PDB file of C-alpha atoms and ligand atoms in Angstrom:
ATOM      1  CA  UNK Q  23      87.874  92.604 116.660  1.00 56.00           C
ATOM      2  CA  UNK Q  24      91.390  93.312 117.730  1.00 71.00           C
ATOM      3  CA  UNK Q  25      92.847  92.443 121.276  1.00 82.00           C
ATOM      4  CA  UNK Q  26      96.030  93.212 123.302  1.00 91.00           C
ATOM      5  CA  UNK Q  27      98.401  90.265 123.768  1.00 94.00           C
ATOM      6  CA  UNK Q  28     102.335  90.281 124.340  1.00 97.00           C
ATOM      7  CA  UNK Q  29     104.216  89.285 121.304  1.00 98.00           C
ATOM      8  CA  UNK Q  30     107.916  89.285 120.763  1.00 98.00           C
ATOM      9  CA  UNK Q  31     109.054  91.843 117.710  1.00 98.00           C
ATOM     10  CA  UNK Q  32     112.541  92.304 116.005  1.00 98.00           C
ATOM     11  CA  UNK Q  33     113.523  95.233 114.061  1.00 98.00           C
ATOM     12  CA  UNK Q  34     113.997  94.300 110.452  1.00 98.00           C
ATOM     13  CA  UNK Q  35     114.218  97.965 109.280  1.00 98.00           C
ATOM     14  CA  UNK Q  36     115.145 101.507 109.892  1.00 98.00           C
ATOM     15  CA  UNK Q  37     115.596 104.848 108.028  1.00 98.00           C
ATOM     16  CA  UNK Q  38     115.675 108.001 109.004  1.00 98.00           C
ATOM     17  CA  UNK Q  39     112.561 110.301 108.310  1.00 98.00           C
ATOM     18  CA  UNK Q  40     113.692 113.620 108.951  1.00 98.00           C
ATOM     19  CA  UNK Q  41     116.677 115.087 111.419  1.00 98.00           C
ATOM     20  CA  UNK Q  42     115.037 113.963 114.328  1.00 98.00           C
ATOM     21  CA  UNK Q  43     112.801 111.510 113.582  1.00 98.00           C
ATOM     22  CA  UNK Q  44     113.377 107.268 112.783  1.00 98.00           C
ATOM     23  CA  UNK Q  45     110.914 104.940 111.239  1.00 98.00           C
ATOM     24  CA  UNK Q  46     111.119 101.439 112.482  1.00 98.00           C
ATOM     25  CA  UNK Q  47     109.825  98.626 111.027  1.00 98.00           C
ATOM     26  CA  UNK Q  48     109.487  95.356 113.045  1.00 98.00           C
ATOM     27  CA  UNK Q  49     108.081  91.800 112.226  1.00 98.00           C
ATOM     28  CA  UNK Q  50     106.052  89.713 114.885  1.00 98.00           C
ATOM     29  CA  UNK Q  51     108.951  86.793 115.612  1.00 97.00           C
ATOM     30  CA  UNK Q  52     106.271  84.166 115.607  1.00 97.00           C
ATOM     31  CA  UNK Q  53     105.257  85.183 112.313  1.00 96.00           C
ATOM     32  CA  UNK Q  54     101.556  85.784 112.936  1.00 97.00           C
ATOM     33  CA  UNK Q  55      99.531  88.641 111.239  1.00 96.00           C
ATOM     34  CA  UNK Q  56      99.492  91.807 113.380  1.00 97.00           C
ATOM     35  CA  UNK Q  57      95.915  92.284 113.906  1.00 96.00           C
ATOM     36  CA  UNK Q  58      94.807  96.200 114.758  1.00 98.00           C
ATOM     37  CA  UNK Q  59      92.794  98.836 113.748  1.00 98.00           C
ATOM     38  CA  UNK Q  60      94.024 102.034 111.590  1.00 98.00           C
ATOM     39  CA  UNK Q  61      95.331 104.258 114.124  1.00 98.00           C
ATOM     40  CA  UNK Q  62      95.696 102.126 117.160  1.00 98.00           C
ATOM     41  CA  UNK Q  63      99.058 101.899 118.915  1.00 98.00           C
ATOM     42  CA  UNK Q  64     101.414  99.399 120.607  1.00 98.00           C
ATOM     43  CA  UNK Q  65     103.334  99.262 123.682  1.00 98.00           C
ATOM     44  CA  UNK Q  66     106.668  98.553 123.643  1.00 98.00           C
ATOM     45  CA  UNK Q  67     108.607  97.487 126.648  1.00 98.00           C
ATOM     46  CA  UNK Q  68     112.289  98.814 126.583  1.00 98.00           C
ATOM     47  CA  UNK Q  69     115.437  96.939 128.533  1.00 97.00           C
ATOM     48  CA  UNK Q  70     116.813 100.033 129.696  1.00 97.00           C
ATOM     49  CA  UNK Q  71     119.868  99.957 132.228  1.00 94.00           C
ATOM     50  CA  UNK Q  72     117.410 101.688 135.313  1.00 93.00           C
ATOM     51  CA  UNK Q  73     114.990  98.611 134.290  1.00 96.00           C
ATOM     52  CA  UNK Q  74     112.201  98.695 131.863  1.00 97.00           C
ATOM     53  CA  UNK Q  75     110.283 100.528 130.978  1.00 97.00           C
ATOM     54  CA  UNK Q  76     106.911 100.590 128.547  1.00 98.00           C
ATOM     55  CA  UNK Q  77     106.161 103.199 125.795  1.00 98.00           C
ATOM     56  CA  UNK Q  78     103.273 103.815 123.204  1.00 98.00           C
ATOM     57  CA  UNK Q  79     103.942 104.307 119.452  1.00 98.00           C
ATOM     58  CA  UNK Q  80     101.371 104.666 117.398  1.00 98.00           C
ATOM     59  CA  UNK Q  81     101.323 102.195 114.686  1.00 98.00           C
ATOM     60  CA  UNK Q  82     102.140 103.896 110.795  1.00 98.00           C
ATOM     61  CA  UNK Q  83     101.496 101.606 108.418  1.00 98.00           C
ATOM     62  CA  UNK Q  84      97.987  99.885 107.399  1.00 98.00           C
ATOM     63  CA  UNK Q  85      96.860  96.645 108.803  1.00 97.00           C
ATOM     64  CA  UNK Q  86      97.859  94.022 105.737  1.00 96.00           C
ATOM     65  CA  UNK Q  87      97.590  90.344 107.263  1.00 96.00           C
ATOM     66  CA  UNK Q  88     101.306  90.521 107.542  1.00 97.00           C
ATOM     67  CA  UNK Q  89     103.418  90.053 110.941  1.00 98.00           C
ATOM     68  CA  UNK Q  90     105.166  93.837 109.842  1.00 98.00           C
ATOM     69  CA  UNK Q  91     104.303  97.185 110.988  1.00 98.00           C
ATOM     70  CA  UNK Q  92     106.070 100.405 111.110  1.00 98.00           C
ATOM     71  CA  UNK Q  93     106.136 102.973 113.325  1.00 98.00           C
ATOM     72  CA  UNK Q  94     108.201 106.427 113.814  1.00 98.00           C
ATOM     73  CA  UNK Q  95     109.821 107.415 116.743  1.00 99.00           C
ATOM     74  CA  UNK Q  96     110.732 111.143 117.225  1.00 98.00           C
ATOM     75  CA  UNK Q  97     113.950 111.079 119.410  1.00 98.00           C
ATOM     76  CA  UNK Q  98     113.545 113.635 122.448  1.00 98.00           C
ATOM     77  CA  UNK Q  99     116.244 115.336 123.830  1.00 96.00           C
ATOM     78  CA  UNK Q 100     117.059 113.167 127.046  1.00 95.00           C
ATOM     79  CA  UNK Q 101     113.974 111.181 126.912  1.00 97.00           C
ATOM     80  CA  UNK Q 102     115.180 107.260 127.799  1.00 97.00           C
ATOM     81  CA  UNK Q 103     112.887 105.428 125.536  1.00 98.00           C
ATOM     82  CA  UNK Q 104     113.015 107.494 122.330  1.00 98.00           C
ATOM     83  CA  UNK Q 105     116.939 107.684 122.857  1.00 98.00           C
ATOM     84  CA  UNK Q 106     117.115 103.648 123.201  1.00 98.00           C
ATOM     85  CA  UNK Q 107     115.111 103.111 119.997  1.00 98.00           C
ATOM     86  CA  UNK Q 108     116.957 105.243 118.103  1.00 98.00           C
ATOM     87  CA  UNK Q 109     120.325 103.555 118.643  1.00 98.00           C
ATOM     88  CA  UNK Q 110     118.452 100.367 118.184  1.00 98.00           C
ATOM     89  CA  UNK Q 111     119.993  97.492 115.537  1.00 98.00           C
ATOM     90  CA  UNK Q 112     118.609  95.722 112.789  1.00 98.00           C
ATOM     91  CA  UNK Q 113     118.086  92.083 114.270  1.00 98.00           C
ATOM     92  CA  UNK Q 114     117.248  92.982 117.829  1.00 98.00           C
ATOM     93  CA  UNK Q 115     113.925  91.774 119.189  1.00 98.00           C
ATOM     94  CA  UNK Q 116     111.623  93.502 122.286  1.00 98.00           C
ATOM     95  CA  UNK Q 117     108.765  92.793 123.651  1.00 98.00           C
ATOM     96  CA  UNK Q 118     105.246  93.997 122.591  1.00 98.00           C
ATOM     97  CA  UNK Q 119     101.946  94.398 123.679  1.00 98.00           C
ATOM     98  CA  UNK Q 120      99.100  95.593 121.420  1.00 96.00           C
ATOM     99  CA  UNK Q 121      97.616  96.567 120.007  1.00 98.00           C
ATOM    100  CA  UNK Q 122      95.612  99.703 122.035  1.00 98.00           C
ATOM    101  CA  UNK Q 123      93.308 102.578 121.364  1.00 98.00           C
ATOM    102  CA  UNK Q 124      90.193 103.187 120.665  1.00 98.00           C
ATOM    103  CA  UNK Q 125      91.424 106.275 118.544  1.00 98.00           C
ATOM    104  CA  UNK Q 126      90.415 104.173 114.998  1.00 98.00           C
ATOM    105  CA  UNK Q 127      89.147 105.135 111.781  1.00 97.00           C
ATOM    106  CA  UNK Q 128      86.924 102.265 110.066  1.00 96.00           C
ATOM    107  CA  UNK Q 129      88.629 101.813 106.393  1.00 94.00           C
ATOM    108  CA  UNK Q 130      85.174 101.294 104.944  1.00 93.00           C
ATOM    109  CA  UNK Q 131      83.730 104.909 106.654  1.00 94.00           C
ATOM    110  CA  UNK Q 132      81.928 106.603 104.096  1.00 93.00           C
ATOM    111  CA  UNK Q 133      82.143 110.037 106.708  1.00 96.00           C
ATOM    112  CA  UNK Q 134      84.357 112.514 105.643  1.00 97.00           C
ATOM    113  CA  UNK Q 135      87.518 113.889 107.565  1.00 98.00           C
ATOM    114  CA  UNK Q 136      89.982 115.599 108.050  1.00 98.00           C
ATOM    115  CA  UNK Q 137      93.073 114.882 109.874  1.00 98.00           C
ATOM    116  CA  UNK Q 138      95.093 116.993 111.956  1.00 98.00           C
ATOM    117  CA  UNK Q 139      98.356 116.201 112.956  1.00 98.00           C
ATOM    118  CA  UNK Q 140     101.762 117.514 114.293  1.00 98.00           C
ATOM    119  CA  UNK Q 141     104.932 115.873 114.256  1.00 98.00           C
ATOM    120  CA  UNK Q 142     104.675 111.894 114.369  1.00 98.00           C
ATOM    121  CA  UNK Q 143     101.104 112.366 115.228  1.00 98.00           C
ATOM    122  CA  UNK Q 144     100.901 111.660 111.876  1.00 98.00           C
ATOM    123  CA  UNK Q 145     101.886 107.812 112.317  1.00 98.00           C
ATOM    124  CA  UNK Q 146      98.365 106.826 112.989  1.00 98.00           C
ATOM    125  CA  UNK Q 147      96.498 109.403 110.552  1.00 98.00           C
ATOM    126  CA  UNK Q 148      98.304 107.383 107.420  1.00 98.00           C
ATOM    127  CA  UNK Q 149      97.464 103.980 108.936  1.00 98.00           C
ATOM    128  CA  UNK Q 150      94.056 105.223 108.423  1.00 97.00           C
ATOM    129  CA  UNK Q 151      94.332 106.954 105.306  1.00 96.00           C
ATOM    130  CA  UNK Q 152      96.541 103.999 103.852  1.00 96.00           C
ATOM    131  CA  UNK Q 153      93.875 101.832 105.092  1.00 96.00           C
ATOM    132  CA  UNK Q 154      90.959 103.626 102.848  1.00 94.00           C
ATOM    133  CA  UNK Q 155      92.975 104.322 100.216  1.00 92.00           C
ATOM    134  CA  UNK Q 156      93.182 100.769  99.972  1.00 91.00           C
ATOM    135  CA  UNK Q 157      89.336  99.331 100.903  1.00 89.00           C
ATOM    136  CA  UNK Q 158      88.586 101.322  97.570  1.00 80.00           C
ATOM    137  CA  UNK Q 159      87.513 103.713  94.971  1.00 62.00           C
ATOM    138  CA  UNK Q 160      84.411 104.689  96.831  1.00 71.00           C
ATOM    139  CA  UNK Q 161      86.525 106.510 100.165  1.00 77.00           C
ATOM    140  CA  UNK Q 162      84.564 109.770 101.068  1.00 90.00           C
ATOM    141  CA  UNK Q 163      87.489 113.170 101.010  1.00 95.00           C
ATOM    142  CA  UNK Q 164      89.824 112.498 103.645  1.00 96.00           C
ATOM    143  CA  UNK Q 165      91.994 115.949 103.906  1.00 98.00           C
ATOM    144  CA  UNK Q 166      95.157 116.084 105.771  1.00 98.00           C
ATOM    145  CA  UNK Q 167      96.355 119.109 107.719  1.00 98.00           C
ATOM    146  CA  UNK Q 168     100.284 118.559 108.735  1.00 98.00           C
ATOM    147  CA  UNK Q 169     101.882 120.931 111.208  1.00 98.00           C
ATOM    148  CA  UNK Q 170     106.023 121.393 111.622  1.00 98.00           C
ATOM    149  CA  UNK Q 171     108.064 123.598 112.282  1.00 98.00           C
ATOM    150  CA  UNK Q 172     110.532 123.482 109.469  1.00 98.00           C
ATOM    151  CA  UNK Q 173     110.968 122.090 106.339  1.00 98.00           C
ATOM    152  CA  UNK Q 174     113.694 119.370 107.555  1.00 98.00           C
ATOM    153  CA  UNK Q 175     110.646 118.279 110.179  1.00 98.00           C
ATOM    154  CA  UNK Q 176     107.857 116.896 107.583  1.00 98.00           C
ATOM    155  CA  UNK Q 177     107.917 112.974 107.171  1.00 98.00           C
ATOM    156  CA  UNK Q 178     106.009 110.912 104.647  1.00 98.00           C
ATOM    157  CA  UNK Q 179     106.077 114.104 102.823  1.00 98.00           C
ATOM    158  CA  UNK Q 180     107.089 112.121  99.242  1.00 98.00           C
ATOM    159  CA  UNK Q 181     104.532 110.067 100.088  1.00 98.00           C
ATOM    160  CA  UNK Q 182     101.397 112.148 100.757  1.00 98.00           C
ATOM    161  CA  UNK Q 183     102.235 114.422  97.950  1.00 97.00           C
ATOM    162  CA  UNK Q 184     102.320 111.265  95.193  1.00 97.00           C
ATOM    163  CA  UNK Q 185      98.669 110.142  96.923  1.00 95.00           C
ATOM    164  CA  UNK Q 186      97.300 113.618  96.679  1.00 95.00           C
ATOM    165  CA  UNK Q 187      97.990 113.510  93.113  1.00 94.00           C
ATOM    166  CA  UNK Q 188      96.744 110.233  92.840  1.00 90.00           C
ATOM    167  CA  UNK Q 189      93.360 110.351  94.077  1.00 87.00           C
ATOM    168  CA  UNK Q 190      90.802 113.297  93.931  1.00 87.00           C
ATOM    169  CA  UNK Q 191      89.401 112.693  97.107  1.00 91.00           C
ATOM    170  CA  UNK Q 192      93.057 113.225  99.231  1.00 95.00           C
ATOM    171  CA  UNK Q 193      94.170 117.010  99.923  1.00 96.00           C
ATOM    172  CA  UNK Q 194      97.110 117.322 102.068  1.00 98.00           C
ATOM    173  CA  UNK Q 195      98.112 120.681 103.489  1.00 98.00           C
ATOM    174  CA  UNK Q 196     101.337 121.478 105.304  1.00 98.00           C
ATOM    175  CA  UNK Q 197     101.903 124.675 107.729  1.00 98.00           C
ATOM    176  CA  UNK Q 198     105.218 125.423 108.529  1.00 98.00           C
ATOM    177  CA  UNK Q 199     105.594 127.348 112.115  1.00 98.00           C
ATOM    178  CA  UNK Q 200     108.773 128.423 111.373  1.00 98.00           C
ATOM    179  CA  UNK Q 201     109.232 128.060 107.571  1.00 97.00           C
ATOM    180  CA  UNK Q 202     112.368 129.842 105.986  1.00 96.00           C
ATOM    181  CA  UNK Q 203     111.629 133.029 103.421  1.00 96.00           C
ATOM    182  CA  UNK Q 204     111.323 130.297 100.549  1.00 96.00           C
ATOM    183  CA  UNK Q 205     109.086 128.077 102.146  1.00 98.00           C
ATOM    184  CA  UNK Q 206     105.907 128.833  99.523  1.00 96.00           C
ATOM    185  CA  UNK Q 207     102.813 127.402 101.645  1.00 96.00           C
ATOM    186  CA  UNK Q 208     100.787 127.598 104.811  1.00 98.00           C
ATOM    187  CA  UNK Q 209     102.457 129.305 108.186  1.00 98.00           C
ATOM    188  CA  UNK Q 210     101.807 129.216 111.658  1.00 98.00           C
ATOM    189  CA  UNK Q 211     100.284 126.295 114.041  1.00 98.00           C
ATOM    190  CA  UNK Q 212      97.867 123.998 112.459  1.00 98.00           C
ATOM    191  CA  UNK Q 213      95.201 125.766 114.430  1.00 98.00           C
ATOM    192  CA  UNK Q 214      95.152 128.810 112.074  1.00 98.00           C
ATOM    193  CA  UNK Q 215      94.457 126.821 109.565  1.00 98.00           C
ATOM    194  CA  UNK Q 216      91.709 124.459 110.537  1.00 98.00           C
ATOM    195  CA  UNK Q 217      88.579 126.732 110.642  1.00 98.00           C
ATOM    196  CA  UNK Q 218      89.034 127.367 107.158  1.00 98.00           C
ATOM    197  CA  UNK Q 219      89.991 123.929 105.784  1.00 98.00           C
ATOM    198  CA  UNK Q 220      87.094 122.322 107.670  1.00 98.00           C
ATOM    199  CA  UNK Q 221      84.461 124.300 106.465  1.00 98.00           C
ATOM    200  CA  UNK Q 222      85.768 123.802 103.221  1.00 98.00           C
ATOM    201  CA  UNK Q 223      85.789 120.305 103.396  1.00 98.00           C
ATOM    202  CA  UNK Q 224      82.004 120.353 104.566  1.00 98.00           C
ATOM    203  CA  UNK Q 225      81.730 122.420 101.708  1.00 97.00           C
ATOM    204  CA  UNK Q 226      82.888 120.412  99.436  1.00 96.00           C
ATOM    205  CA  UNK Q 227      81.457 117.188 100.691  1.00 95.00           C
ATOM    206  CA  UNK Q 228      78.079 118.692 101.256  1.00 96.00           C
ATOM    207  CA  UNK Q 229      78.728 116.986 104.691  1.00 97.00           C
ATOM    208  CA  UNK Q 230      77.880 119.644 107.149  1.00 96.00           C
ATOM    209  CA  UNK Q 231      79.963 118.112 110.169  1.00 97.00           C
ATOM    210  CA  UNK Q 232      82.696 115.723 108.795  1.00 98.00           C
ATOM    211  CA  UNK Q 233      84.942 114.318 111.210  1.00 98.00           C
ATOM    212  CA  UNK Q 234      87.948 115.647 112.674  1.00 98.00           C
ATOM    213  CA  UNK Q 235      90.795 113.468 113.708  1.00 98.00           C
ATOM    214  CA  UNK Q 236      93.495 115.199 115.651  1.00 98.00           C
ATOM    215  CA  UNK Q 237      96.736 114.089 116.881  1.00 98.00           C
ATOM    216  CA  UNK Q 238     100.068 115.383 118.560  1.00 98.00           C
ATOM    217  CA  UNK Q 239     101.043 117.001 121.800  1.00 98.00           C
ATOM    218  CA  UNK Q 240      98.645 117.571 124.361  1.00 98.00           C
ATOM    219  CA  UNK Q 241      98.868 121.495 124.134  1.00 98.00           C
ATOM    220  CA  UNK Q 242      97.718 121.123 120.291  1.00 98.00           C
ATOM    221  CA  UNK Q 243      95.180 119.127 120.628  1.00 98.00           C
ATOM    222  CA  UNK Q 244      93.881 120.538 123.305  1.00 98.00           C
ATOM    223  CA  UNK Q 245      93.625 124.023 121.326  1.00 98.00           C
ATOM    224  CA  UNK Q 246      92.404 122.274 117.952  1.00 98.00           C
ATOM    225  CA  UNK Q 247      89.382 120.514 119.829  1.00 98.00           C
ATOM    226  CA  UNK Q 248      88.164 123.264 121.545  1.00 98.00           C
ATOM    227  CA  UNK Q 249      88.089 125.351 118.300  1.00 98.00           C
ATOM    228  CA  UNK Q 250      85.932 122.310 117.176  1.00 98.00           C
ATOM    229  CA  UNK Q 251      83.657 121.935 119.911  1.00 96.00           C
ATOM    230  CA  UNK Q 252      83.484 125.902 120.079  1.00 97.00           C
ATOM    231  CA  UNK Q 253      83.463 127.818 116.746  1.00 95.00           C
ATOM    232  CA  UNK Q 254      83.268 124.934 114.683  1.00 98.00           C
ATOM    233  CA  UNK Q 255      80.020 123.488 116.238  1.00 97.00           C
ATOM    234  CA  UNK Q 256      81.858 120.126 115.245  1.00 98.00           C
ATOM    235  CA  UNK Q 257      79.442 116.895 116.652  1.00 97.00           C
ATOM    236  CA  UNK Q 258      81.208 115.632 120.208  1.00 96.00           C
ATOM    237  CA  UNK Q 259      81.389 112.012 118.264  1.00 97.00           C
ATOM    238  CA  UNK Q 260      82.771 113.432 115.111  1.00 98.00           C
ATOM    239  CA  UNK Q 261      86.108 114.572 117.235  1.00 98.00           C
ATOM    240  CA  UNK Q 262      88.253 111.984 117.323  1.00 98.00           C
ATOM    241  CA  UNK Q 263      92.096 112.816 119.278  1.00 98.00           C
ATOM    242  CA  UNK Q 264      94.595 110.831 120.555  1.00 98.00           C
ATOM    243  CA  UNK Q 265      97.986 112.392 123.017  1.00 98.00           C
ATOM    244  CA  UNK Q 266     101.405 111.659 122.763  1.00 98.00           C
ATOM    245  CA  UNK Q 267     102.005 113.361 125.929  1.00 97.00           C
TER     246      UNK Q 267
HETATM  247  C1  FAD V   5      98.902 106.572 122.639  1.00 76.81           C
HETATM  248  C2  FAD V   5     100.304 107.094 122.396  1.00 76.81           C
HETATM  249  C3  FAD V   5     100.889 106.947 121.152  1.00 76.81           C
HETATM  250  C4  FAD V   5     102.179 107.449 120.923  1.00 76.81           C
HETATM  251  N1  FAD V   5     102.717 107.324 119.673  1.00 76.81           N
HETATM  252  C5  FAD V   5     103.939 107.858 119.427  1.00 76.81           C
HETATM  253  C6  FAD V   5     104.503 107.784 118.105  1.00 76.81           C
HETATM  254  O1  FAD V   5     103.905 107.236 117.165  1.00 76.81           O
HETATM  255  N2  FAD V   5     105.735 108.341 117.913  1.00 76.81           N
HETATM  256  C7  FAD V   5     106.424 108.970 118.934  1.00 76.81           C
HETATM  257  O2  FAD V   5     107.542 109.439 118.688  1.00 76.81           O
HETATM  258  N3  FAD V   5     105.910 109.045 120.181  1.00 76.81           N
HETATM  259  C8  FAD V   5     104.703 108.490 120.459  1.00 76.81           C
HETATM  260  N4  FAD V   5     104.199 108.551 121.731  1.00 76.81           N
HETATM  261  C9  FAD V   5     105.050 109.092 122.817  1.00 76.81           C
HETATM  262  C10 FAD V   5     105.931 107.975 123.390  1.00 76.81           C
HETATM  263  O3  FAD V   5     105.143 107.023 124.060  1.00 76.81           O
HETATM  264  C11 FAD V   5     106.963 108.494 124.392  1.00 76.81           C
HETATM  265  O4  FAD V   5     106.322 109.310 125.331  1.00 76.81           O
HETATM  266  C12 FAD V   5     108.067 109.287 123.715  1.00 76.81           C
HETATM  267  O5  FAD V   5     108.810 108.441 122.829  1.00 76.81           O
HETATM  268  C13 FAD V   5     109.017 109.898 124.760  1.00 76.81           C
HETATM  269  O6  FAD V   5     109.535 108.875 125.556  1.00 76.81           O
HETATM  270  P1  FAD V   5     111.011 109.003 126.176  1.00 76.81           P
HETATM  271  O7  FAD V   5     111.224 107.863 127.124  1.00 76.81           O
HETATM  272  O8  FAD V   5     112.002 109.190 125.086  1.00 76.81           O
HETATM  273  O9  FAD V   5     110.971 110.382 126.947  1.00 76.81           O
HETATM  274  P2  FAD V   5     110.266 110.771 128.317  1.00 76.81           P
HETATM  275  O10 FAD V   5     111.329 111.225 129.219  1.00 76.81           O
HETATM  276  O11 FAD V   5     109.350 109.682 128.786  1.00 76.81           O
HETATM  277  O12 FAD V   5     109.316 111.954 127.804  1.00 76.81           O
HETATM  278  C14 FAD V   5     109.694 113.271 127.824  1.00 76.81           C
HETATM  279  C15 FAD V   5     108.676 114.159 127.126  1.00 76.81           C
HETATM  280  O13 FAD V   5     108.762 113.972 125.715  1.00 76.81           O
HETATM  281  C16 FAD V   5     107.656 114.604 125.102  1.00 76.81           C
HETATM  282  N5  FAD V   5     107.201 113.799 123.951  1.00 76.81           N
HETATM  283  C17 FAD V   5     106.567 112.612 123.958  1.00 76.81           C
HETATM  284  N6  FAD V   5     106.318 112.191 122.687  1.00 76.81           N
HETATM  285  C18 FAD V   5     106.818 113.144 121.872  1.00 76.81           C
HETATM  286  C19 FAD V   5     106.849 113.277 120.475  1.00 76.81           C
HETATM  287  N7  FAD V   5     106.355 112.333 119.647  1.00 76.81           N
HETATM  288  N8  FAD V   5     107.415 114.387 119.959  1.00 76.81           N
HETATM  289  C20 FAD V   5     107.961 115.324 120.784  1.00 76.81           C
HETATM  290  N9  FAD V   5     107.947 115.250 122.124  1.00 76.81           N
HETATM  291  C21 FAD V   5     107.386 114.175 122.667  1.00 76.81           C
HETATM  292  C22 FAD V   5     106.593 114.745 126.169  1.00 76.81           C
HETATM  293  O14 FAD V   5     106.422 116.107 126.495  1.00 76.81           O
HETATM  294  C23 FAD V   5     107.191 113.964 127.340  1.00 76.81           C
HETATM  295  O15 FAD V   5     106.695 114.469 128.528  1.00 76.81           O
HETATM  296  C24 FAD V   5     102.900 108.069 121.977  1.00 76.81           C
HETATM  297  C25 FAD V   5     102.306 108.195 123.245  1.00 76.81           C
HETATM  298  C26 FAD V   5     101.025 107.724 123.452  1.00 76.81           C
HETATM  299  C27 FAD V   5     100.420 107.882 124.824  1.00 76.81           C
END
């Protein structure tokens, strides 16, 4: 069991995950393990010049008994928060408080999923999937469904695409809403895509509702659980979503 408490964290990393978007890896100060579930988040409480302020980031890497955790922070155009972390330097410390959520995924689940994500609403989907990659060879089909709108815009790409290949029971499908003519795979917004993908993967799992984990922006999530509740006949508790916005 996993509960909130303020911590102090310094930044100990950062790269750059696409144009707009900057992974940031920080280290609990006091050195304790970060406790949290896959796919819960933290709050992080920013010393901006107007006074602080607190924001959510989902947390992107799988718990591991360590004090370190990443997460990946998609700069917005004028947004405060986003704008401070991105300029922010290898040493500094904030404060903390986490972790949050009840958007989790058990590692040891044997259910099914897939996961349904747009932009850096994919930070807490590969906490999870990390997470049951690792508990062990007997992880149920977890399929990923990624949504961007260009090329430039898909993180953890490298990544995905080595696990995919690794592991039978890990299919990871990009759409592209604005892919250039030599972009060779899916187009459109994720929800074009999910009716077929999720039948497929009850299909193929002879699981007739596996779960659906969804998370972004409001307006896609929004649209992607009502197509599950609706066409989809999906369970209410098999529809998991968590909001950036
Ligand atoms: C539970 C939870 C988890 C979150 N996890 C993440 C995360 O892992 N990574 C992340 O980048 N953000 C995440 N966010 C959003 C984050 O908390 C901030 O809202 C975001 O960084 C914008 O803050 P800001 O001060 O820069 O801009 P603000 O001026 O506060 O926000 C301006 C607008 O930015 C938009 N926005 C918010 N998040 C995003 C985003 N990720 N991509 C594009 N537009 C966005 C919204 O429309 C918002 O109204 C999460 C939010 C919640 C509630």
């Amino acid at each position: 069991m996993t509960h909130a408490e303020p911590f102090e964290a310094r930044l100990v990393a950062a790269r750059p995950l696409s144009p707009s978007v900057r992974e940031l890896s920080f280290e609990r100060a006091d050195a304790k393990a970060l406790s949290f579930a896959p796919g819960q988040w933290v709050n992080l409480v920013l010393p901006l010049p107007g006074g602080e302020v607190k924001r959510a980031y989902s947390i992107a890497s799988a718990p591991d008994g360590s004090p370190r955790f990443d997460l990946a922070v998609t700069r917005v155009e004028g947004g405060a928060g986003s704008e401070y972390l991105h300029r922010l330097q290898r040493g500094e410390a904030l404060r903390a408080i986490g972790p949050h959520g009840l958007f989790t995924r058990d590692p040891g689940d044997p259910a099914p999923a897939l996961l349904v994500a747009t932009g850096t609403g994919i930070t807490p989907l590969r906490s999870m999937l990390l997470a049951a990659l690792r508990a062990g060879l007997s992880a149920p089909p977890l399929w990923i469904l990624f949504g961007a709108r260009f090329e430039a815009d898909i993180i953890y790409r490298d990544e995905l695409e080595a696990l995919a290949r690794g592991s039978g029971r890990l299919r990871y499908e990009i759409t592209l809403s604005r892919g250039g003519p030599s972009w060779p795979g899916r187009r459109g917004y994720v929800q074009a895509h999910v009716p077929e993908l999720y039948r497929a993967l009850a299909e193929e799992s002879g699981d007739p509702a596996p779960h659906l984990f969804i998370c972004g922006l409001d307006r896609m999530v929004s649209t992607v659980r009502e197509l599950a509740r609706g066409e989809l006949g999906v369970p209410r508790k098999h529809v998991h979503v968590e909001r950036f916005d």
